[in-house]
Coordinates of C-alpha atoms and ligand atoms in Angstrom, one line a residue:
M208 CA 56.1 7.8 -79.2
S209 CA 52.7 8.5 -80.6
D210 CA 52.2 4.8 -81.7
E211 CA 53.2 3.6 -78.3
W212 CA 50.9 6.1 -76.7
N213 CA 48.0 5.0 -78.7
Q214 CA 48.6 1.4 -78.0
N215 CA 49.1 1.7 -74.3
P216 CA 47.7 5.0 -73.1
G217 CA 47.6 3.9 -69.3
R218 CA 51.3 3.7 -69.3
Y219 CA 51.6 7.4 -70.0
G220 CA 49.3 8.7 -67.3
A221 CA 45.8 8.1 -68.7
P222 CA 43.3 6.4 -66.3
N223 CA 43.4 2.7 -66.5
D224 CA 41.1 0.0 -65.0
E225 CA 42.7 0.1 -61.6
G226 CA 41.7 3.8 -61.2
Q227 CA 43.0 7.2 -61.7
I228 CA 46.7 8.1 -61.3
S229 CA 47.8 11.5 -60.1
L230 CA 49.0 14.2 -62.4
L231 CA 52.4 14.0 -61.0
E232 CA 52.6 10.3 -61.6
A233 CA 51.5 10.9 -65.2
F234 CA 54.1 13.6 -65.6
D235 CA 56.9 11.3 -64.2
R236 CA 55.9 8.5 -66.6
A237 CA 55.9 10.9 -69.6
V238 CA 59.4 12.3 -68.6
A239 CA 60.7 8.7 -68.2
L240 CA 60.0 8.1 -71.9
L241 CA 62.4 10.9 -73.0
P242 CA 65.9 9.8 -73.8
P243 CA 68.3 10.5 -70.9
D244 CA 70.2 13.1 -72.9
N245 CA 67.1 15.1 -74.0
F246 CA 67.7 18.8 -73.3
A247 CA 64.1 19.3 -72.1
R248 CA 64.6 17.0 -69.1
D249 CA 66.1 19.7 -66.9
R250 CA 63.3 22.2 -67.7
L251 CA 60.7 19.5 -67.1
M252 CA 62.2 18.6 -63.7
A253 CA 61.9 22.3 -62.6
L254 CA 58.3 22.3 -63.8
R255 CA 57.7 19.1 -61.8
A256 CA 58.4 20.9 -58.5
E257 CA 55.8 23.5 -59.4
I258 CA 53.2 20.9 -60.3
A259 CA 53.8 19.1 -57.0
A260 CA 53.3 22.3 -55.1
Q261 CA 50.1 23.1 -57.0
E262 CA 48.7 19.5 -56.6
E263 CA 49.2 19.7 -52.8
M264 CA 47.4 23.0 -52.7
V265 CA 44.4 21.6 -54.7
G266 CA 44.3 18.6 -52.4
D267 CA 44.1 20.8 -49.3
A268 CA 41.4 22.9 -50.8
R269 CA 39.4 19.9 -51.8
E270 CA 39.6 18.5 -48.2
M271 CA 38.5 21.9 -46.9
I272 CA 35.5 22.1 -49.2
E273 CA 34.5 18.5 -48.2
K274 CA 34.6 19.4 -44.5
L275 CA 32.6 22.6 -45.2
E276 CA 30.0 20.6 -47.1
Q277 CA 29.7 18.2 -44.2
V278 CA 29.2 21.1 -41.7
I279 CA 26.6 22.7 -44.0
K280 CA 24.7 19.4 -44.3
K281 CA 24.8 18.9 -40.5
V282 CA 23.5 22.4 -39.6
T283 CA 20.8 22.5 -42.2
S284 CA 19.4 18.9 -41.7
P285 CA 16.2 18.7 -39.5
A286 CA 16.5 17.2 -35.9
N287 CA 15.6 13.5 -35.4
R288 CA 12.6 12.8 -33.2
I289 CA 12.8 10.4 -30.3
G290 CA 10.1 7.9 -29.9
T291 CA 9.2 4.9 -27.6
F292 CA 9.4 1.5 -29.2
L293 CA 6.3 -0.5 -28.4
G294 CA 6.8 -3.7 -30.4
S295 CA 7.0 -5.3 -33.8
P296 CA 3.6 -6.1 -35.1
E297 CA 4.9 -7.4 -38.5
R298 CA 8.1 -8.6 -39.9
D299 CA 10.5 -5.6 -40.5
T300 CA 7.9 -3.2 -39.1
A301 CA 8.0 -1.5 -35.8
Q302 CA 5.2 0.2 -33.7
I303 CA 6.4 3.4 -32.1
V304 CA 4.8 6.3 -30.3
V305 CA 6.2 9.8 -30.9
G306 CA 4.8 12.8 -29.3
G307 CA 1.7 11.0 -28.2
A308 CA 0.9 9.6 -31.8
D309 CA 1.4 6.0 -32.8
Y310 CA 3.2 5.0 -36.0
Y311 CA 3.9 1.8 -37.9
C312 CA 7.3 2.4 -39.4
N313 CA 10.3 0.9 -41.1
V314 CA 13.6 0.3 -39.6
D315 CA 17.1 1.3 -41.0
P316 CA 18.6 -2.1 -42.0
R317 CA 21.7 -1.2 -39.9
I318 CA 19.4 -1.4 -36.8
S319 CA 18.5 -4.9 -35.6
L320 CA 14.8 -4.9 -35.0
A321 CA 15.0 -8.1 -33.0
R322 CA 17.3 -6.3 -30.5
L323 CA 14.9 -3.4 -29.8
Q324 CA 13.2 -3.8 -26.5
K325 CA 9.7 -2.6 -25.5
G326 CA 10.0 0.8 -23.9
T327 CA 13.4 1.6 -25.3
R328 CA 13.9 5.0 -26.9
V329 CA 14.4 5.1 -30.7
L330 CA 15.7 7.8 -33.0
V331 CA 13.4 8.4 -36.0
N332 CA 14.2 10.5 -39.1
E333 CA 11.9 12.7 -41.1
A334 CA 10.3 9.7 -42.8
Y335 CA 9.7 8.2 -39.3
V336 CA 12.2 5.4 -40.0
I337 CA 14.0 4.2 -37.0
V338 CA 17.6 5.2 -37.4
G339 CA 19.0 4.7 -33.9
D340 CA 18.5 2.8 -30.7
L341 CA 19.1 5.0 -27.7
G342 CA 18.4 2.4 -25.0
F343 CA 16.1 3.0 -22.0
E344 CA 15.6 6.5 -20.6
T345 CA 16.9 6.9 -17.1
A346 CA 14.7 9.9 -16.0
G347 CA 11.1 10.8 -16.4
P348 CA 7.7 11.1 -14.7
V349 CA 6.8 8.9 -11.8
T350 CA 3.3 7.6 -11.0
K351 CA 1.5 5.2 -8.7
I352 CA -0.1 1.9 -9.8
A353 CA -3.7 1.9 -8.9
E354 CA -4.4 -1.6 -10.1
V355 CA -2.6 -4.5 -11.8
L356 CA -5.2 -5.5 -14.4
S357 CA -3.3 -8.3 -16.1
D358 CA 0.2 -9.5 -16.7
D359 CA 0.9 -6.7 -19.1
R360 CA -1.6 -4.0 -18.1
L361 CA -1.3 -1.6 -15.2
R362 CA -3.8 1.1 -14.3
V363 CA -2.2 4.2 -13.0
G364 CA -3.2 7.8 -12.1
A365 CA -6.8 8.8 -11.5
E366 CA -5.5 11.2 -8.9
H367 CA -7.8 14.0 -8.0
G368 CA -8.5 15.8 -11.3
T369 CA -6.2 13.6 -13.5
Q370 CA -7.1 10.9 -15.9
S371 CA -6.7 7.3 -15.2
L372 CA -4.4 5.5 -17.7
V373 CA -3.5 2.0 -18.6
L374 CA 0.2 1.3 -19.2
Q375 CA 2.1 -1.7 -20.5
R376 CA 5.2 -3.1 -18.8
S377 CA 8.6 -2.4 -20.5
A378 CA 10.9 -5.3 -21.3
Q379 CA 12.8 -4.3 -18.1
L380 CA 9.7 -5.0 -15.9
T381 CA 8.3 -8.2 -17.4
K382 CA 9.5 -10.3 -14.5
T383 CA 9.2 -7.7 -11.7
P384 CA 6.3 -8.4 -9.3
L385 CA 4.2 -5.2 -9.3
K386 CA 1.3 -4.3 -7.1
A387 CA -1.1 -1.5 -6.4
G388 CA 0.5 1.4 -4.6
D389 CA 4.0 0.8 -6.2
D390 CA 5.7 3.8 -7.7
V391 CA 6.8 3.3 -11.3
R392 CA 8.7 5.6 -13.7
V393 CA 7.0 6.0 -17.0
D394 CA 8.2 6.9 -20.5
A395 CA 7.8 10.4 -21.8
N396 CA 4.9 9.3 -24.0
Y397 CA 3.0 7.8 -20.9
R398 CA 2.6 4.4 -22.5
V399 CA 5.1 2.1 -20.8
A400 CA 6.1 1.6 -17.2
L401 CA 9.9 1.5 -17.2
E402 CA 11.2 1.1 -13.7
L403 CA 9.9 0.1 -10.2
L404 CA 11.0 2.7 -7.7
A405 CA 11.5 1.7 -4.1
T406 CA 8.8 3.5 -1.9
P407 CA 9.4 4.0 1.8
Q408 CA 5.7 3.6 2.4
S409 CA 5.0 0.1 1.3
R410 CA 1.4 -1.0 1.1
D411 CA 2.1 -3.7 3.6
H412 CA 2.1 -0.8 5.9
Y413 CA -1.5 -1.7 6.7
L414 CA -0.9 -5.4 7.1
D415 CA -1.6 -6.6 10.6
I416 CA -0.8 -10.1 12.1
V417 CA -3.8 -12.2 13.0
P418 CA -2.9 -14.6 15.8
D419 CA -4.7 -17.9 16.5
L420 CA -8.0 -16.5 17.7
P421 CA -10.8 -19.1 18.0
W422 CA -14.1 -17.5 19.0
E423 CA -13.6 -18.8 22.5
K424 CA -10.8 -16.3 23.1
V425 CA -13.3 -13.5 22.9
G426 CA -15.1 -13.3 26.2
G427 CA -18.6 -12.0 27.0
Q428 CA -19.7 -11.1 23.5
E429 CA -21.9 -14.0 22.5
E430 CA -24.6 -11.8 20.9
A431 CA -22.0 -9.9 18.8
L432 CA -20.3 -13.1 17.7
Q433 CA -23.6 -14.7 16.8
A434 CA -24.6 -11.7 14.7
I435 CA -21.3 -11.8 12.9
R436 CA -21.6 -15.4 12.2
D437 CA -25.1 -15.0 10.8
A438 CA -24.2 -12.0 8.7
I439 CA -20.8 -13.1 7.3
E440 CA -20.1 -16.8 8.0
L441 CA -23.4 -18.2 6.6
P442 CA -23.4 -16.3 3.3
L443 CA -19.8 -17.3 2.7
L444 CA -20.1 -20.9 3.6
H445 CA -23.5 -21.5 2.0
E446 CA -23.1 -19.2 -1.0
E447 CA -25.3 -21.3 -3.3
L448 CA -28.2 -21.4 -0.9
F449 CA -28.1 -17.6 -0.5
Q450 CA -28.0 -17.2 -4.3
K451 CA -31.0 -19.6 -4.7
F452 CA -33.0 -17.5 -2.3
Q453 CA -31.7 -14.3 -3.9
H454 CA -30.9 -13.2 -0.4
A455 CA -29.0 -10.0 -0.2
T456 CA -25.7 -10.2 1.7
P457 CA -23.9 -7.3 3.2
K458 CA -20.4 -6.3 2.2
G459 CA -19.3 -6.3 5.8
F460 CA -20.4 -5.0 9.2
L461 CA -20.0 -2.2 11.6
L462 CA -18.8 -2.9 15.2
Y463 CA -19.6 -0.2 17.6
G464 CA -19.2 0.2 21.3
P465 CA -17.0 1.7 24.0
P466 CA -13.2 1.5 23.7
G467 CA -11.3 -1.5 24.8
C468 CA -14.2 -3.9 24.7
G469 CA -12.9 -6.0 21.8
K470 CA -13.8 -4.5 18.5
T471 CA -10.4 -5.1 17.0
L472 CA -10.1 -8.4 18.7
I473 CA -13.5 -9.5 17.2
G474 CA -12.4 -8.2 13.8
K475 CA -9.3 -10.3 13.9
A476 CA -11.2 -13.3 15.3
T477 CA -13.6 -13.0 12.4
A478 CA -10.7 -13.0 9.9
F479 CA -9.1 -16.0 11.7
N480 CA -12.2 -18.1 12.0
L481 CA -13.7 -17.3 8.6
T482 CA -10.5 -18.0 6.7
K483 CA -10.2 -21.3 8.6
Q484 CA -13.7 -22.3 7.6
L485 CA -13.1 -21.4 4.0
R486 CA -9.9 -23.3 4.0
N487 CA -11.7 -26.4 5.3
K488 CA -14.5 -25.9 2.8
S489 CA -12.4 -25.4 -0.3
G490 CA -9.4 -27.6 0.7
A491 CA -7.1 -24.7 -0.6
D492 CA -4.4 -23.2 1.5
M493 CA -6.2 -19.9 2.0
R494 CA -4.7 -17.3 4.3
E495 CA -6.2 -14.1 5.7
Y496 CA -4.9 -10.7 4.7
F497 CA -5.9 -8.3 7.5
M498 CA -5.5 -4.7 6.6
H499 CA -5.8 -2.6 9.8
I500 CA -6.5 1.0 8.8
K501 CA -6.7 3.7 11.3
G502 CA -9.2 6.3 10.1
P503 CA -7.3 9.4 11.1
E504 CA -4.2 8.2 9.2
I505 CA -6.1 8.5 6.0
L506 CA -6.9 12.1 6.5
N507 CA -4.4 14.1 4.6
M508 CA -4.3 17.8 3.9
W509 CA -3.0 17.3 0.4
V510 CA -5.8 17.6 -2.1
G511 CA -6.7 14.1 -3.4
E512 CA -4.2 12.3 -1.2
S513 CA -6.8 10.8 1.1
E514 CA -8.8 9.6 -1.9
R515 CA -5.7 8.1 -3.5
M516 CA -5.1 6.1 -0.2
V517 CA -8.6 4.8 -0.1
R518 CA -8.4 3.7 -3.8
E519 CA -5.0 2.1 -3.1
I520 CA -6.4 0.2 -0.1
F521 CA -9.3 -1.3 -2.1
A522 CA -7.0 -2.1 -5.0
T523 CA -4.6 -3.9 -2.7
A524 CA -7.5 -5.9 -1.2
R525 CA -8.7 -6.9 -4.6
E526 CA -5.2 -7.8 -5.7
K527 CA -4.7 -9.9 -2.6
R528 CA -7.9 -11.8 -3.4
R529 CA -6.6 -12.6 -6.9
E530 CA -3.4 -13.9 -5.2
G531 CA -5.5 -16.3 -3.2
Y532 CA -5.8 -14.5 0.1
M533 CA -9.0 -13.7 1.9
P534 CA -8.7 -9.9 2.5
F535 CA -10.3 -8.2 5.5
L536 CA -10.4 -4.4 5.5
F537 CA -10.7 -3.3 9.2
I538 CA -11.2 0.4 9.5
D539 CA -10.7 1.7 13.0
E540 CA -12.2 5.0 14.2
A541 CA -14.3 4.8 11.0
E542 CA -16.3 8.0 11.9
S543 CA -13.2 10.1 11.3
I544 CA -13.2 9.3 7.6
L545 CA -16.7 8.0 7.0
G546 CA -18.5 10.4 9.3
T547 CA -21.2 13.0 8.4
R548 CA -19.7 16.4 7.7
R549 CA -20.8 17.5 11.2
A550 CA -18.5 14.8 12.6
S551 CA -15.3 16.2 11.5
R552 CA -13.4 19.5 11.0
Y553 CA -12.2 17.8 7.8
S554 CA -15.6 18.2 6.3
S555 CA -14.3 19.1 2.8
I556 CA -12.3 15.9 2.6
L557 CA -15.2 13.8 3.9
S558 CA -17.5 15.3 1.2
T559 CA -15.4 13.5 -1.5
L560 CA -14.2 10.6 0.6
V561 CA -17.6 9.2 1.6
P562 CA -19.0 9.0 -2.0
M563 CA -15.7 7.6 -3.1
F564 CA -15.7 4.9 -0.4
C565 CA -19.3 4.0 -1.4
T566 CA -18.3 3.7 -5.1
E567 CA -15.4 1.4 -4.2
M568 CA -17.6 -0.6 -1.9
D569 CA -20.3 -0.9 -4.7
G570 CA -17.5 -2.2 -6.9
I571 CA -17.1 -5.2 -4.7
D572 CA -19.2 -8.0 -5.9
S573 CA -19.7 -10.0 -2.7
L574 CA -18.3 -10.9 0.6
N575 CA -16.3 -13.5 -1.2
E576 CA -14.1 -10.8 -2.6
V577 CA -13.3 -8.6 0.4
V578 CA -14.9 -8.3 3.9
I579 CA -15.1 -4.8 5.2
I580 CA -15.3 -4.3 9.0
L581 CA -15.8 -0.8 10.4
A582 CA -15.1 0.0 14.0
S583 CA -16.3 3.1 15.9
N584 CA -16.9 4.4 19.3
R585 CA -19.4 6.9 17.8
A586 CA -21.6 5.0 15.3
D587 CA -24.1 7.8 15.5
L588 CA -21.6 10.0 13.5
I589 CA -21.2 7.6 10.6
D590 CA -22.7 8.8 7.3
P591 CA -26.0 7.0 6.6
A592 CA -24.8 6.5 3.0
I593 CA -22.2 4.0 4.2
L594 CA -24.8 2.1 6.2
R595 CA -27.3 1.7 3.4
P596 CA -28.6 -1.8 2.5
G597 CA -26.2 -3.6 0.2
R598 CA -23.3 -1.8 1.8
I599 CA -22.5 -2.0 5.5
D600 CA -26.1 -2.6 6.8
R601 CA -25.2 -4.7 9.8
K602 CA -24.5 -2.8 12.9
I603 CA -23.2 -5.0 15.7
K604 CA -22.9 -3.6 19.2
V605 CA -19.9 -4.7 21.2
N606 CA -21.1 -4.2 24.7
R607 CA -19.1 -3.4 27.8
P608 CA -18.9 -6.6 29.8
N609 CA -21.3 -7.2 32.7
K610 CA -20.3 -9.3 35.6
T611 CA -20.8 -12.6 33.6
G612 CA -18.8 -11.2 30.7
A613 CA -16.0 -10.0 33.0
R614 CA -15.9 -13.5 34.5
E615 CA -15.5 -15.0 31.0
I616 CA -12.7 -12.6 30.1
Y617 CA -10.8 -13.2 33.4
R618 CA -11.0 -16.9 32.7
I619 CA -9.5 -16.4 29.2
Y620 CA -6.5 -14.7 30.7
L621 CA -6.2 -16.7 34.0
T622 CA -5.4 -20.0 32.4
D623 CA -4.9 -23.3 34.1
N624 CA -1.2 -23.5 33.3
L625 CA -0.2 -20.4 35.3
P626 CA 1.2 -20.6 38.9
Y627 CA -1.3 -19.6 41.5
D628 CA -0.9 -18.9 45.2
S629 CA -1.0 -22.2 47.2
G630 CA -3.8 -20.7 49.4
I631 CA -6.1 -20.6 46.4
I632 CA -5.5 -24.1 45.2
E633 CA -5.5 -25.9 48.6
G634 CA -8.7 -27.6 49.5
A635 CA -10.3 -26.9 46.1
E636 CA -12.0 -29.6 44.0
S637 CA -9.7 -28.9 41.1
K638 CA -7.4 -26.2 39.9
A639 CA -10.0 -25.0 37.4
A640 CA -12.6 -24.8 40.2
A641 CA -10.1 -22.9 42.4
I642 CA -9.4 -20.3 39.6
E643 CA -13.1 -19.8 39.0
A644 CA -13.7 -19.2 42.8
L645 CA -10.8 -16.7 42.8
I646 CA -12.4 -14.8 39.9
D647 CA -15.8 -14.8 41.6
R648 CA -14.4 -13.4 44.8
S649 CA -12.4 -10.7 42.9
L650 CA -15.5 -9.7 40.9
E651 CA -17.5 -9.4 44.1
T652 CA -15.1 -6.7 45.2
Q653 CA -14.6 -5.1 41.8
F654 CA -18.3 -4.8 41.0
A655 CA -19.4 -3.7 44.4
K656 CA -21.2 -0.3 44.4
R657 CA -18.9 1.0 47.2
E658 CA -17.4 4.3 47.8
E659 CA -13.9 3.2 46.8
N660 CA -15.2 2.1 43.5
R661 CA -17.1 5.3 42.7
L662 CA -15.6 7.0 39.7
L663 CA -17.8 9.6 38.1
E664 CA -20.9 11.7 38.7
V665 CA -23.0 12.3 35.5
T666 CA -25.4 15.2 35.4
L667 CA -28.2 14.5 32.9
R668 CA -30.2 17.0 30.9
S669 CA -33.2 16.3 33.2
G670 CA -31.1 17.5 36.2
R671 CA -30.8 14.1 37.6
K672 CA -27.3 13.1 38.9
E673 CA -26.1 9.5 38.5
A674 CA -23.0 7.9 40.1
L675 CA -20.8 5.7 37.9
Y676 CA -18.6 3.0 39.4
R677 CA -15.5 1.4 38.2
S678 CA -17.4 -1.6 36.9
D679 CA -19.5 0.8 34.7
V680 CA -16.4 1.6 32.6
I681 CA -14.7 -1.8 32.8
S682 CA -13.6 -3.4 29.6
G683 CA -11.8 -6.4 28.2
A684 CA -8.7 -4.3 27.8
I685 CA -8.7 -3.3 31.5
I686 CA -9.2 -7.0 32.6
A687 CA -6.4 -8.2 30.3
S688 CA -4.2 -5.5 31.8
V689 CA -5.2 -6.3 35.4
V690 CA -4.1 -9.9 34.9
E691 CA -0.7 -8.8 33.3
R692 CA -0.1 -6.5 36.3
A693 CA -1.0 -9.3 38.8
K694 CA 1.5 -11.7 36.9
A695 CA 4.2 -9.0 37.2
M696 CA 3.7 -8.7 40.9
A697 CA 3.9 -12.5 41.4
I698 CA 7.1 -12.6 39.3
K699 CA 8.6 -9.8 41.4
R700 CA 7.8 -11.7 44.6
S701 CA 9.3 -14.8 43.2
I702 CA 12.6 -13.0 42.4
A703 CA 12.7 -11.4 45.9
S704 CA 12.0 -14.7 47.8
G705 CA 13.8 -17.1 45.5
N706 CA 10.7 -19.4 45.5
E707 CA 8.1 -19.8 42.9
E708 CA 5.2 -17.6 44.0
G709 CA 1.8 -17.7 42.3
I710 CA -0.9 -15.1 41.5
S711 CA -2.9 -14.3 44.6
E712 CA -6.3 -12.7 45.2
A713 CA -4.5 -9.7 46.7
D714 CA -2.4 -9.3 43.5
L715 CA -5.6 -9.1 41.4
Q716 CA -7.1 -6.5 43.8
V717 CA -4.0 -4.3 43.9
A718 CA -3.6 -4.6 40.1
F719 CA -7.3 -3.6 39.7
N720 CA -6.8 -0.5 41.9
A721 CA -3.6 0.4 40.1
E722 CA -5.3 0.0 36.7
Y723 CA -7.9 2.6 37.5
L724 CA -5.4 4.9 39.2
E725 CA -2.8 4.8 36.5
N726 CA -4.2 3.5 33.3
E727 CA -4.2 5.7 30.3
I728 CA -7.7 4.3 29.3
L729 CA -9.2 6.9 31.7
P730 CA -8.9 10.5 30.6
A731 CA -6.4 12.4 32.7
T732 CA -8.5 15.6 32.5
D733 CA -12.0 16.4 33.4
I734 CA -13.0 17.5 29.9
T735 CA -16.5 16.2 29.3
E736 CA -15.8 15.2 25.6
D737 CA -13.0 12.8 26.7
W738 CA -15.1 11.1 29.3
L739 CA -18.1 10.9 26.9
K740 CA -16.2 8.5 24.7
L741 CA -15.8 6.2 27.6
I742 CA -19.3 6.0 29.1
D743 CA -22.4 4.5 27.6
Y744 CA -24.7 7.5 27.8
D745 CA -26.2 9.3 24.9
P746 CA -24.0 12.4 24.5
D747 CA -27.0 14.6 23.9
N748 CA -28.4 13.7 27.3
V749 CA -25.4 14.5 29.4
V750 CA -24.7 18.0 30.7
K751 CA -21.7 17.4 32.9
I752 CA -19.4 14.7 34.0
S753 CA -17.3 15.1 37.2
P754 CA -14.6 12.5 37.9
V755 CA -14.9 11.7 41.6
R756 CA -11.4 10.5 42.2
L757 CA -9.5 12.8 39.9
I758 CA -7.5 14.4 42.7
D759 CA -6.7 11.1 44.4
R760 CA -5.6 9.6 41.1
A761 CA -3.2 12.5 40.5
K762 CA -1.8 12.1 43.9
A763 CA -1.4 8.4 43.6
K764 CA 0.9 8.6 40.5
P765 CA 3.3 6.9 40.2
S766 CA 2.5 4.0 42.5
S767 CA 5.2 1.9 44.0
G768 CA 5.3 -1.9 44.3
V769 CA 3.8 -2.4 40.9
I770 CA 5.9 -3.2 37.9
Ligands
ATP847 P1 -10.7 0.8 20.7 O1 -12.0 1.3 20.5 O2 -9.9 1.6 21.7 O3 -9.9 0.6 19.4 P2 -11.3 -2.0 20.9 O4 -12.8 -2.1 21.2 O5 -10.9 -2.2 19.5 O6 -10.8 -0.6 21.4 P3 -9.5 -4.1 21.4 O7 -8.3 -3.4 20.8 O8 -10.1 -5.2 20.7 O9 -10.6 -3.0 21.8 O10 -9.1 -4.6 22.9 C1 -7.8 -4.4 23.4 C2 -7.4 -5.7 24.1 O11 -8.2 -5.9 25.2 C3 -7.5 -6.9 23.2 O12 -6.3 -7.1 22.5 C4 -7.7 -8.0 24.3 O13 -6.4 -8.4 24.8 C5 -8.5 -7.3 25.3 N1 -9.9 -7.5 25.2 C6 -10.8 -6.6 24.9 N2 -12.0 -7.1 24.9 C7 -11.9 -8.5 25.1 C8 -12.8 -9.6 25.1 N3 -14.1 -9.4 24.9 N4 -12.3 -10.8 25.4 C9 -11.0 -11.0 25.6 N5 -10.1 -10.0 25.5 C10 -10.5 -8.7 25.3

């Protein structure tokens, strides 16, 4: 046996090339070599059962130890950090940010670097090697885009007291159109914008439609229109000439005057006509982007919120310019946000808003970028810092229409293509002449200084009392509304008679009376402050205003026979 053992040890249980055999297998092989009648066989078989039991026990113990070792390894090994993957600057190298610090690091070969996306979370071990791809985070801080700087750079933050930051877009956002004012979710390291969140208040909130508004659709405002064309149209259309003469151009203008006299209308007409001229000059398909901002809507009690809105408005305007639009920033009731501190009970907000607005305005290079139009009924309250040269240094008065202006405005709304009462047209030289004669007759009555037209009594500081008539507070808005009422009356008559009835002189007169008795334009109370906004007197000069027909007006509501 010993010879055979020496020559072929594997056969008797020793390890061979294919690996180790178990003790039991070795034992069986050794027993198999004994002659079948060897007396030791029975004793060996009994021993075998014991060996089998012990071997099983050792196996179980080994397994248990291995498990324990694994547990000990797990509970004593340090935690992996989580970072944000920013890109792969070199082959086999990744750039990550962990806890605010940047690292160039290696990647575990089991992780495919090519499949890691910008903004995704990665697991890094103690040596800052990427050992896991955790995909994109689904929660995290949200911030607002202040400005889209370039395809991959977004400026965010800069809220009151916070720092402004520039973020990159994550792989998830490369194709998403982003704009100032959008809310985005950011990675925990504040480096990458991960997701665009739907915001209920879209920045198109301020967008207003500009209809076809050739200058001729604004009546009785020749002086104002001429001033605008000189201040805005000439520098834009003859830019090179202005540069040659180094002539300073304003960033916009202030329209001031009583309510309803066409400030908004003129603002929109400016946008319409200017964009049309620029389109003709450049041959490009340029469109206006008219942002209509109502001053009081900007006032917000949350600290920094008003400033954020102003910043967002300017950023939107600039972005729209880059997109090829001509942006117009029309700020209505401008004194409410750009007034002197005396002008508003929100003086603490104004003390930061006015300088901020000036800074934003100074950041605009020229009219070519954004045109700013301020509108106010109380220009005297606007902070002089806003009206300094180089900012909004053109103040343009939008006057209440006189009789000639009122005639022009009536003519804009009483067009040739409307049906008129046959009595008006008959015997006239032409339909146009008949309409003009109708307007003249109506104006004679409406502008007459008669008792039925008396509206207010104003007591001045000097003690003098002055009577104001309806024509002293007339406006384009009132005239437009009178014509609408007259049309409604003619329609009602047509329905009742079954024939086509036209607008009559009586319709215009009834409508005019109804307008003064019912229109919301006139304050319903006799509070001096409310009436002061309406009349053209210097507020410091007026002691008292007494509405003459207040009682009659109250009685007359609601009138019948007028739609
Ligand atoms: P507010 O100070 O109350 O904002 P506003 O001066 O801006 O008033 P608009 O809103 O421009 O007045 O005028 C209201 C409407 O009255 C216009 O949409 C237009 O229909 C008519 N209107 C006012 N003025 C004129 C005008 N000069 N020519 C033609 N229509 C006019």
